[in-house]
Short mmCIF file of C-alpha atoms in Angstrom, two decimals:
data_model
loop_
_atom_site.label_atom_id
_atom_site.label_comp_id
_atom_site.label_asym_id
_atom_site.label_seq_id
_atom_site.Cartn_x
_atom_site.Cartn_y
_atom_site.Cartn_z
CA MET A 17 0.00 -0.02 0.03
CA THR A 18 1.25 3.29 -0.91
CA THR A 19 0.21 6.20 1.16
CA ARG A 20 -0.26 9.43 -0.61
CA ARG A 21 0.66 12.42 1.43
CA ARG A 22 -1.81 15.20 1.07
CA GLY A 23 -0.35 18.43 -0.65
CA PHE A 24 0.89 19.81 -3.92
CA THR A 25 3.78 18.57 -6.09
CA LEU A 26 6.49 21.08 -6.97
CA VAL A 27 5.18 21.25 -10.51
CA GLU A 28 1.82 22.14 -9.39
CA LEU A 29 3.12 24.82 -7.14
CA LEU A 30 5.32 26.32 -9.97
CA VAL A 31 2.38 26.29 -12.30
CA VAL A 32 0.17 28.09 -9.87
CA ILE A 33 2.83 30.69 -9.06
CA ALA A 34 3.45 31.27 -12.74
CA ILE A 35 -0.20 31.93 -13.41
CA ILE A 36 -0.49 34.20 -10.56
CA GLY A 37 2.59 35.93 -11.79
CA VAL A 38 1.17 36.46 -15.29
CA LEU A 39 -2.13 37.70 -13.72
CA ILE A 40 -0.35 40.18 -11.60
CA ALA A 41 1.88 41.34 -14.63
CA LEU A 42 -1.29 41.93 -16.60
CA LEU A 43 -3.14 43.78 -13.73
CA LEU A 44 -0.25 46.12 -12.73
CA PRO A 45 -0.17 48.45 -15.82
CA ALA A 46 -3.97 48.52 -15.60
CA VAL A 47 -3.85 49.66 -12.05
CA GLN A 48 -1.17 52.32 -12.75
CA ALA A 49 -3.28 53.47 -15.62
CA ALA A 50 -6.37 53.81 -13.36
CA ARG A 51 -4.39 55.63 -10.79
CA GLU A 52 -3.07 58.08 -13.48
CA ALA A 53 -6.55 58.51 -14.80
CA ALA A 54 -7.77 59.53 -11.31
CA ARG A 55 -4.67 61.89 -11.02
CA ARG A 56 -5.59 63.47 -14.35
CA LEU A 57 -9.16 64.06 -13.29
CA GLN A 58 -8.02 65.59 -10.15
CA CYS A 59 -5.46 67.84 -12.12
CA GLY A 60 -8.22 68.88 -14.56
CA ASN A 61 -10.47 69.73 -11.61
CA ASN A 62 -7.84 72.17 -10.35
CA LEU A 63 -7.52 73.80 -13.68
CA LYS A 64 -11.23 74.24 -13.84
CA GLN A 65 -11.13 75.96 -10.37
CA VAL A 66 -8.50 78.34 -11.72
CA SER A 67 -10.47 79.13 -14.89
CA LEU A 68 -13.65 79.68 -12.93
CA ALA A 69 -11.73 82.17 -10.60
CA LEU A 70 -10.55 84.00 -13.78
CA ALA A 71 -14.22 84.14 -14.73
CA ALA A 72 -15.20 85.36 -11.34
CA TYR A 73 -12.50 88.06 -11.64
CA GLU A 74 -13.90 89.15 -14.82
CA SER A 75 -17.44 89.39 -13.34
CA ALA A 76 -16.20 91.68 -10.68
CA TYR A 77 -13.91 93.89 -12.64
CA ARG A 78 -15.20 93.46 -16.36
CA VAL A 79 -11.67 92.59 -17.58
CA PHE A 80 -9.55 89.55 -17.11
CA PRO A 81 -6.40 90.09 -14.91
CA PRO A 82 -3.19 90.84 -16.71
CA GLY A 83 -0.94 87.80 -17.00
CA ARG A 84 1.77 89.95 -15.36
CA VAL A 85 0.85 93.03 -13.53
CA GLY A 86 3.72 95.18 -14.50
CA CYS A 87 6.49 95.64 -17.02
CA ASP A 88 10.00 94.48 -17.26
CA GLY A 89 12.84 96.95 -17.13
CA ASN A 90 11.31 98.89 -19.90
CA THR A 91 11.38 102.45 -18.70
CA THR A 92 9.44 103.82 -21.67
CA LEU A 93 6.33 101.97 -20.90
CA CYS A 94 6.91 101.85 -17.13
CA PRO A 95 8.97 104.79 -15.98
CA GLN A 96 8.53 103.99 -12.29
CA ALA A 97 10.14 100.98 -10.60
CA LYS A 98 6.78 100.52 -8.85
CA GLN A 99 5.22 99.68 -12.19
CA GLN A 100 7.81 97.07 -12.99
CA VAL A 101 6.07 94.28 -11.04
CA GLY A 102 6.33 90.56 -11.99
CA THR A 103 3.25 89.58 -9.99
CA SER A 104 1.27 86.92 -11.93
CA ALA A 105 -2.49 86.80 -12.49
CA LEU A 106 -2.66 83.73 -10.25
CA VAL A 107 -1.97 86.13 -7.24
CA LEU A 108 -4.81 88.40 -8.28
CA ILE A 109 -7.52 85.50 -8.32
CA LEU A 110 -6.45 84.12 -4.92
CA PRO A 111 -9.43 85.47 -3.18
CA ARG A 112 -11.77 83.71 -5.65
CA LEU A 113 -9.97 80.24 -4.84
CA GLU A 114 -10.57 80.56 -1.10
CA GLN A 115 -7.01 81.73 -0.63
CA GLN A 116 -7.75 84.99 1.02
CA GLY A 117 -5.18 84.37 3.70
CA VAL A 118 -2.40 84.09 1.27
CA TYR A 119 -3.64 87.05 -0.72
CA ASP A 120 -3.65 89.21 2.36
CA SER A 121 -0.13 88.27 3.14
CA PHE A 122 1.07 90.05 0.08
CA ASN A 123 2.18 93.60 0.34
CA PHE A 124 0.96 95.16 -2.99
CA ASN A 125 2.46 98.58 -2.18
CA ASP A 126 5.85 96.91 -2.62
CA GLY A 127 5.89 94.11 -5.17
CA PRO A 128 5.89 91.07 -5.01
CA TRP A 129 8.53 90.66 -7.65
CA THR A 130 9.90 93.99 -8.36
CA TYR A 131 13.49 94.95 -9.30
CA ASN A 132 14.54 96.38 -6.04
CA THR A 133 14.69 94.07 -2.92
CA THR A 134 12.80 95.89 -0.30
CA TRP A 135 9.69 93.74 -1.17
CA VAL A 136 11.24 90.55 -0.34
CA ALA A 137 10.86 90.42 3.52
CA PRO A 138 7.14 91.50 3.68
CA ASN A 139 6.15 89.09 0.84
CA ALA A 140 8.28 86.05 1.73
CA ARG A 141 5.56 84.19 3.41
CA GLY A 142 3.17 84.37 0.52
CA ILE A 143 5.68 83.43 -2.05
CA ALA A 144 6.65 80.31 -0.04
CA GLU A 145 3.03 79.14 0.10
CA ARG A 146 1.85 76.46 -2.33
CA PRO A 147 -1.89 76.42 -2.61
CA ALA A 148 -3.08 72.85 -3.36
CA VAL A 149 -5.27 74.14 -6.15
CA PHE A 150 -2.04 75.13 -8.18
CA VAL A 151 -0.61 71.67 -7.86
CA CYS A 152 -1.30 68.73 -10.33
CA PRO A 153 -1.05 65.35 -8.71
CA SER A 154 0.79 63.86 -11.63
CA ASP A 155 3.41 66.67 -11.65
CA GLU A 156 6.61 65.57 -9.95
CA SER A 157 8.01 68.99 -9.59
CA GLU A 158 9.70 69.82 -6.24
CA PRO A 159 7.65 72.38 -4.15
CA ILE A 160 10.42 74.88 -3.87
CA SER A 161 12.16 76.43 -6.85
CA GLU A 162 15.83 75.95 -7.53
CA ASP A 163 16.25 79.15 -9.35
CA PRO A 164 19.44 80.79 -7.65
CA VAL A 165 18.17 84.24 -8.66
CA VAL A 166 15.42 83.93 -6.28
CA GLY A 167 17.72 83.42 -3.37
CA GLY A 168 20.81 85.04 -4.69
CA ALA A 169 20.19 88.12 -6.73
CA TYR A 170 17.57 89.48 -4.42
CA ALA A 171 20.10 89.37 -1.61
CA ILE A 172 18.07 88.67 1.41
CA GLY A 173 19.30 85.21 2.05
CA SER A 174 17.60 82.45 0.38
CA LEU A 175 14.08 83.12 -0.36
CA PRO A 176 12.06 79.87 -0.92
CA ALA A 177 9.73 80.46 -3.81
CA ALA A 178 6.93 77.99 -4.14
CA THR A 179 6.21 76.34 -7.54
CA GLY A 180 2.98 75.35 -9.30
CA SER A 181 1.85 73.07 -12.03
CA TYR A 182 -0.11 75.57 -14.05
CA ALA A 183 0.73 78.43 -16.28
CA LEU A 184 -1.41 81.03 -18.15
CA VAL A 185 -1.53 81.02 -22.02
CA ALA A 186 0.18 84.23 -23.34
CA GLY A 187 -0.36 83.37 -27.02
CA ALA A 188 1.52 81.84 -29.89
CA ILE A 189 4.53 84.19 -29.78
CA GLY A 190 7.49 82.81 -27.78
CA ALA A 191 10.88 81.23 -27.84
CA ALA A 192 10.49 79.95 -31.48
CA GLN A 193 10.23 83.53 -32.66
CA GLY A 194 13.55 84.56 -31.05
CA LEU A 195 13.65 87.75 -28.84
CA THR A 196 10.72 89.91 -29.56
CA SER A 197 8.84 92.48 -27.44
CA ALA A 198 5.70 91.14 -28.85
CA CYS A 199 5.96 87.99 -26.73
CA LYS A 200 5.71 90.19 -23.51
CA PHE A 201 3.68 93.25 -24.66
CA ASP A 202 1.64 92.21 -27.88
CA ASN A 203 1.14 88.50 -27.69
CA THR A 204 -1.82 86.81 -29.31
CA GLY A 205 -3.45 85.16 -26.33
CA VAL A 206 -5.05 86.71 -23.27
CA PHE A 207 -2.58 86.74 -20.42
CA TYR A 208 0.71 88.56 -20.95
CA TYR A 209 2.33 91.72 -19.64
CA LEU A 210 0.11 94.59 -18.63
CA ALA A 211 -2.84 93.81 -20.90
CA ALA A 212 -6.09 93.36 -19.22
CA HIS A 213 -8.39 91.93 -21.89
CA LYS A 214 -12.26 92.38 -21.92
CA VAL A 215 -14.56 89.44 -22.97
CA GLU A 216 -15.50 91.09 -26.38
CA GLU A 217 -11.80 91.37 -27.31
CA ILE A 218 -11.67 87.44 -27.17
CA ALA A 219 -13.31 87.39 -30.62
CA ASP A 220 -12.49 83.64 -31.18
CA GLY A 221 -15.03 82.93 -28.36
CA LEU A 222 -14.09 81.98 -24.75
CA SER A 223 -14.86 78.28 -25.54
CA LYS A 224 -12.38 78.37 -28.44
CA THR A 225 -9.48 79.99 -26.34
CA MET A 226 -6.99 78.33 -24.07
CA PHE A 227 -6.54 80.18 -20.81
CA VAL A 228 -4.50 77.88 -18.57
CA GLY A 229 -2.18 74.99 -19.26
CA GLU A 230 -0.02 72.44 -17.57
CA VAL A 231 3.71 72.72 -16.87
CA VAL A 232 6.45 70.12 -15.75
CA GLU A 233 9.59 70.47 -13.80
CA GLY A 234 8.63 73.86 -12.39
CA HIS A 235 11.38 73.79 -9.80
CA LYS A 236 14.22 73.64 -12.41
CA ILE A 237 15.76 76.87 -13.73
CA ASN A 238 15.19 76.02 -17.48
CA SER A 239 11.46 75.61 -16.77
CA SER A 240 10.85 77.56 -13.69
CA ASN A 241 7.19 77.79 -12.76
CA ILE A 242 6.95 79.86 -9.68
CA TRP A 243 3.11 80.42 -9.46
CA SER A 244 3.33 84.06 -7.99
CA ARG A 245 5.53 85.32 -10.75
CA ALA A 246 5.28 85.81 -14.50
CA LEU A 247 8.42 86.14 -16.71
CA ARG A 248 8.88 85.77 -20.46
CA GLU A 249 8.42 82.11 -21.29
CA MET A 250 8.81 81.20 -17.65
CA ASP A 251 6.72 80.95 -14.54
CA CYS A 252 3.00 81.77 -15.31
CA HIS A 253 3.65 83.13 -18.76
CA ARG A 254 3.96 80.38 -21.51
CA SER A 255 3.30 80.18 -25.18
CA THR A 256 2.33 77.80 -27.83
CA SER A 257 5.42 78.75 -29.91
CA ASN A 258 6.82 75.18 -29.02
CA PRO A 259 4.77 71.93 -29.38
CA LEU A 260 3.03 70.69 -26.53
CA ASN A 261 5.28 68.45 -24.30
CA THR A 262 8.60 69.82 -25.57
CA PRO A 263 10.89 68.67 -22.83
CA PRO A 264 12.51 71.46 -20.72
CA GLY A 265 15.74 72.62 -22.25
CA ASP A 266 14.91 71.15 -25.75
CA PRO A 267 14.74 73.30 -28.88
CA ILE A 268 13.54 75.78 -29.88
CA TYR A 269 14.84 77.69 -26.81
CA MET A 270 15.90 81.15 -25.99
CA SER A 271 19.61 81.12 -24.53
CA ASN A 272 19.77 84.50 -23.08
CA TYR A 273 21.19 84.70 -19.47
CA GLY A 274 22.67 81.27 -20.15
CA LEU A 275 19.23 79.45 -19.71
CA LYS A 276 17.49 77.26 -22.36
CA VAL A 277 14.04 78.31 -22.01
CA ASN A 278 11.39 77.08 -24.44
CA GLY A 279 8.19 78.23 -22.67
CA ALA A 280 6.38 74.97 -23.73
CA PHE A 281 3.34 73.49 -21.92
CA GLY A 282 3.43 69.88 -20.96
CA SER A 283 2.40 67.21 -18.50
CA ARG A 284 3.21 63.75 -17.19
CA HIS A 285 -0.10 62.47 -18.39
CA PRO A 286 0.50 60.01 -21.34
CA GLY A 287 0.05 61.54 -24.78
CA GLY A 288 -0.84 65.25 -24.02
CA ALA A 289 -1.93 67.70 -21.38
CA ASN A 290 -5.01 69.40 -19.91
CA PHE A 291 -5.85 72.90 -20.86
CA ALA A 292 -8.69 75.06 -19.26
CA PHE A 293 -10.57 77.23 -21.87
CA GLY A 294 -12.18 80.63 -21.32
CA ASP A 295 -15.68 79.20 -20.57
CA GLY A 296 -14.29 77.06 -17.77
CA ARG A 297 -14.17 73.90 -19.83
CA VAL A 298 -11.24 71.53 -19.32
CA ASP A 299 -9.95 69.58 -22.37
CA PHE A 300 -7.24 67.06 -22.85
CA VAL A 301 -5.15 68.22 -25.85
CA GLU A 302 -3.00 65.47 -27.51
CA ASP A 303 0.67 66.24 -28.01
CA ASN A 304 0.53 65.06 -31.64
CA VAL A 305 -1.64 68.07 -32.38
CA ASP A 306 -0.97 69.99 -35.60
CA LEU A 307 1.06 73.10 -34.53
CA TYR A 308 -1.28 75.49 -36.48
CA VAL A 309 -4.31 74.13 -34.72
CA TYR A 310 -2.39 74.28 -31.37
CA GLN A 311 -1.45 77.80 -31.76
CA SER A 312 -4.93 78.88 -33.13
CA MET A 313 -6.46 77.59 -29.92
CA SER A 314 -4.14 79.96 -28.00
CA THR A 315 -5.10 83.12 -29.79
CA ARG A 316 -7.95 85.34 -28.74
CA ASP A 317 -9.01 86.76 -32.00
CA GLY A 318 -7.12 84.84 -34.78
CA ASN A 319 -10.38 84.25 -36.59
CA GLU A 320 -9.96 80.41 -36.46
CA ILE A 321 -12.70 78.28 -34.85
CA PHE A 322 -11.69 74.55 -34.28
CA GLU A 323 -14.40 72.07 -33.17
CA GLY A 324 -11.89 69.38 -33.04
CA ALA A 325 -8.19 69.58 -33.18
CA GLY A 326 -6.96 68.46 -36.54
CA ASP A 327 -10.25 68.20 -38.64
CA ALA A 328 -10.53 71.82 -39.70
CA ARG A 329 -8.10 73.96 -41.58
CA MET B 290 -12.73 40.57 -11.87
CA GLY B 291 -9.77 38.73 -13.14
CA ALA B 292 -11.17 38.52 -16.78
CA SER B 293 -12.05 42.14 -16.83
CA ALA B 294 -8.75 43.11 -15.49
CA ILE B 295 -7.03 41.09 -18.20
CA CYS B 296 -9.21 42.73 -20.87
CA LEU B 297 -8.34 46.18 -19.33
CA ALA B 298 -4.67 45.45 -19.45
CA ILE B 299 -4.71 44.10 -23.02
CA ALA B 300 -6.68 47.22 -24.08
CA ILE B 301 -4.13 49.51 -22.24
CA LEU B 302 -0.72 47.86 -23.08
CA PRO B 303 -0.63 48.69 -26.88
CA GLY B 304 -1.81 52.10 -26.08
CA CYS B 305 1.75 53.11 -24.92
CA ASP B 306 2.76 54.29 -28.33
CA GLY B 307 -0.76 54.42 -29.61
CA GLY B 308 -1.93 57.22 -31.62
CA ARG B 309 1.58 58.32 -32.52
CA PRO B 310 2.16 58.54 -36.32
CA LYS B 311 5.10 56.63 -38.05
CA ARG B 312 8.18 58.70 -38.39
CA VAL B 313 11.38 58.25 -40.48
CA PRO B 314 14.81 59.28 -39.25
CA VAL B 315 16.12 62.46 -41.15
CA SER B 316 19.29 64.35 -40.54
CA GLY B 317 21.13 66.96 -42.81
CA ARG B 318 22.73 70.39 -43.07
CA VAL B 319 21.52 73.88 -43.32
CA LEU B 320 23.76 76.11 -45.69
CA ILE B 321 23.53 79.86 -46.26
CA ASP B 322 25.15 81.11 -49.43
CA ASP B 323 26.76 77.63 -49.64
CA LYS B 324 28.51 77.92 -46.21
CA PRO B 325 27.18 75.98 -43.17
CA LEU B 326 24.80 78.04 -40.95
CA ALA B 327 26.69 77.94 -37.56
CA TYR B 328 23.83 78.95 -35.24
CA GLY B 329 20.17 78.24 -35.28
CA PHE B 330 17.16 75.81 -34.98
CA ILE B 331 15.39 74.03 -37.87
CA ARG B 332 11.65 73.04 -37.74
CA LEU B 333 9.48 71.07 -40.12
CA THR B 334 5.86 71.75 -39.76
CA PRO B 335 3.57 68.85 -40.96
CA MET B 336 -0.07 69.39 -41.54
CA GLY B 337 -2.14 67.26 -39.02
CA ALA B 338 0.83 65.99 -36.94
CA ARG B 339 3.43 67.13 -34.51
CA PRO B 340 6.37 69.33 -35.78
CA ALA B 341 9.92 68.03 -35.90
CA THR B 342 12.67 70.20 -34.41
CA ALA B 343 16.46 70.24 -34.26
CA THR B 344 19.35 72.42 -33.01
CA LEU B 345 22.04 73.18 -35.59
CA ASP B 346 25.68 72.31 -34.69
CA ALA B 347 28.57 74.47 -35.63
CA GLU B 348 28.72 72.79 -39.19
CA GLY B 349 24.98 73.41 -39.68
CA ARG B 350 24.21 69.78 -39.04
CA PHE B 351 20.94 68.64 -37.57
CA THR B 352 19.01 65.37 -36.64
CA LEU B 353 15.27 65.90 -36.52
CA THR B 354 13.11 65.00 -33.44
CA THR B 355 9.42 64.63 -33.21
CA PHE B 356 8.58 62.63 -30.14
CA GLU B 357 11.74 60.82 -29.03
CA PRO B 358 15.29 62.16 -29.61
CA GLY B 359 16.31 61.35 -33.24
CA ASP B 360 13.04 59.69 -34.20
CA GLY B 361 12.78 61.91 -37.39
CA VAL B 362 9.72 63.25 -38.98
CA VAL B 363 6.31 62.26 -40.22
CA PRO B 364 6.61 61.55 -44.10
CA GLY B 365 5.19 63.96 -46.51
CA ALA B 366 5.96 67.53 -47.89
CA HIS B 367 6.35 69.93 -45.10
CA PRO B 368 7.05 73.75 -44.76
CA VAL B 369 10.50 74.40 -43.25
CA SER B 370 11.59 77.22 -41.04
CA VAL B 371 15.03 78.16 -39.70
CA LEU B 372 15.34 80.48 -36.80
CA ALA B 373 18.97 81.76 -36.55
CA ALA B 374 18.78 84.47 -33.72
CA GLU B 375 21.42 84.11 -31.11
CA PRO B 376 20.64 85.96 -27.92
CA LEU B 377 23.47 88.25 -26.90
CA SER B 378 21.76 89.62 -23.77
CA GLY B 379 18.24 89.94 -22.63
CA SER B 380 17.37 92.73 -25.31
CA THR B 381 19.94 91.92 -28.23
CA GLN B 382 20.32 89.14 -30.62
CA ARG B 383 22.48 88.49 -33.67
CA TRP B 384 20.72 87.15 -36.79
CA HIS B 385 22.78 84.61 -38.65
CA ALA B 386 20.20 84.34 -41.37
CA PRO B 387 17.39 86.52 -42.53
CA LYS B 388 14.30 86.89 -40.33
CA LYS B 389 11.95 85.64 -43.11
CA TYR B 390 13.14 82.11 -42.62
CA ALA B 391 11.94 82.04 -38.96
CA ASN B 392 8.31 81.78 -40.03
CA PRO B 393 7.12 78.73 -42.10
CA ARG B 394 4.60 81.08 -43.94
CA THR B 395 7.40 83.43 -45.09
CA SER B 396 10.40 81.23 -45.37
CA GLY B 397 9.57 79.93 -48.81
CA LEU B 398 11.30 76.63 -47.80
CA SER B 399 9.90 73.15 -47.87
CA ALA B 400 11.08 69.62 -47.77
CA THR B 401 9.75 66.49 -49.11
CA ILE B 402 10.20 63.43 -46.83
CA ASP B 403 9.42 60.08 -48.47
CA GLY B 404 11.80 57.87 -46.49
CA PRO B 405 14.80 57.88 -44.17
CA ASN B 406 17.35 60.54 -45.30
CA ASP B 407 20.69 61.35 -43.77
CA ASP B 408 21.64 64.26 -46.00
CA LEU B 409 18.61 66.63 -46.29
CA VAL B 410 20.26 69.88 -47.40
CA ILE B 411 18.36 73.15 -46.84
CA ARG B 412 19.76 76.27 -48.71
CA LEU B 413 19.28 79.78 -47.56
CA THR B 414 20.60 83.07 -48.90
CA TRP B 415 21.36 86.43 -47.56
CA ALA B 416 20.50 87.93 -51.15
CA GLY B 417 23.06 90.71 -50.75
CA GLY B 418 22.47 91.24 -46.91
CA LYS B 419 24.67 90.25 -44.03
CA SER B 420 24.45 89.21 -40.52
CA PHE B 421 23.30 91.91 -37.98
CA VAL B 422 22.64 92.50 -34.36
CA GLU B 423 19.07 93.57 -33.51
CA ARG B 424 18.20 95.41 -30.24
CA VAL B 425 14.66 94.42 -28.81
CA THR B 426 12.77 96.92 -26.73
CA ALA B 427 12.28 94.55 -23.89
CA GLY B 428 14.48 94.46 -20.82
CA GLU B 429 14.59 91.41 -18.74
#
């Protein structure tokens, strides 16, 4: 009589482990994709909040906020240092994002982000704040900017400046056009230096004009994205002159000040990025989009109306 | 649960490069008045697809990139633009080629890509002009 011991043979065990292994291998990408889909949704929801806050600002003041409140060092347009303020529109809409506390911490009589340095101390707290509504869960940026200018040139020790995942759409003029004052002062979108546009000036229609987009690596100097500041092709001031998802530091970049700034929008979502439009809608734009279509969606009065990217020309 | 997960995984796995059009590797040179253009960027702007871009090296050579470094360009006949403005400071730049080449609508340049190409030559001309420094009225 042979006695069979109850249990599994080695082969049986191996087969079972192999099957489980295959199942897990199949499941893992699906789980990761589902997690990313959830992050993308959350990310788009933040964008919607920002675009609704822009709309609420418009309701109150009858203009959209300027992308950058002041000039650069241009003394013809802005003779006084006080007018040369780099504050971004995102600062102006803070009260409409339930961030009244951060808004109140800013001293608007002195900056933030002017050329002299007296503004740094009173505004340091607000600049270091990172409201959650400005952060996309898929974005892997560090919360604090690595830009040495922020800590160095402004002289008061190291000022930690908080980064964000979103930037305003200045228009189609940017790094791929070389240096041009139009990028700052006469761009084709809605949010750039000084200009506060009215709704009727957005002739393409609010639902056809991109207002806010996503940015990656906001803590790095070539793709700096400090939410409280707007600089040419950096921070809150980006353009569609380069294709969506052009990696930071890749051509076509501007190399002034030793940087490689391309001002492109981009995201960590596979295949494209979210954009908020003027009517508060959030759409996912594919990074294979025709450059002409992409740029047309960023202009306020280019006379092009696109129902779906790529099918109209 | 298991079956639906497998279906989901199978549906998503091929999607990694899904929707991306076929590209062919393209490299070449940009010449101005038969001499290499020593500074600039080149871009091919296809209709209905993502543009391909490259930086020129000191001999005017380039290798085009659409999605991944060096993956080339979508086949077809595409407008070409060359931006050759070298920033000297925050408000000055040297133009190594005429401004009109920087815009695909005014460049008058095009390239027909029907397969891999390792010597696409783009010819520019100053037409009597020469390299100049432009001052832009915009500070930092």
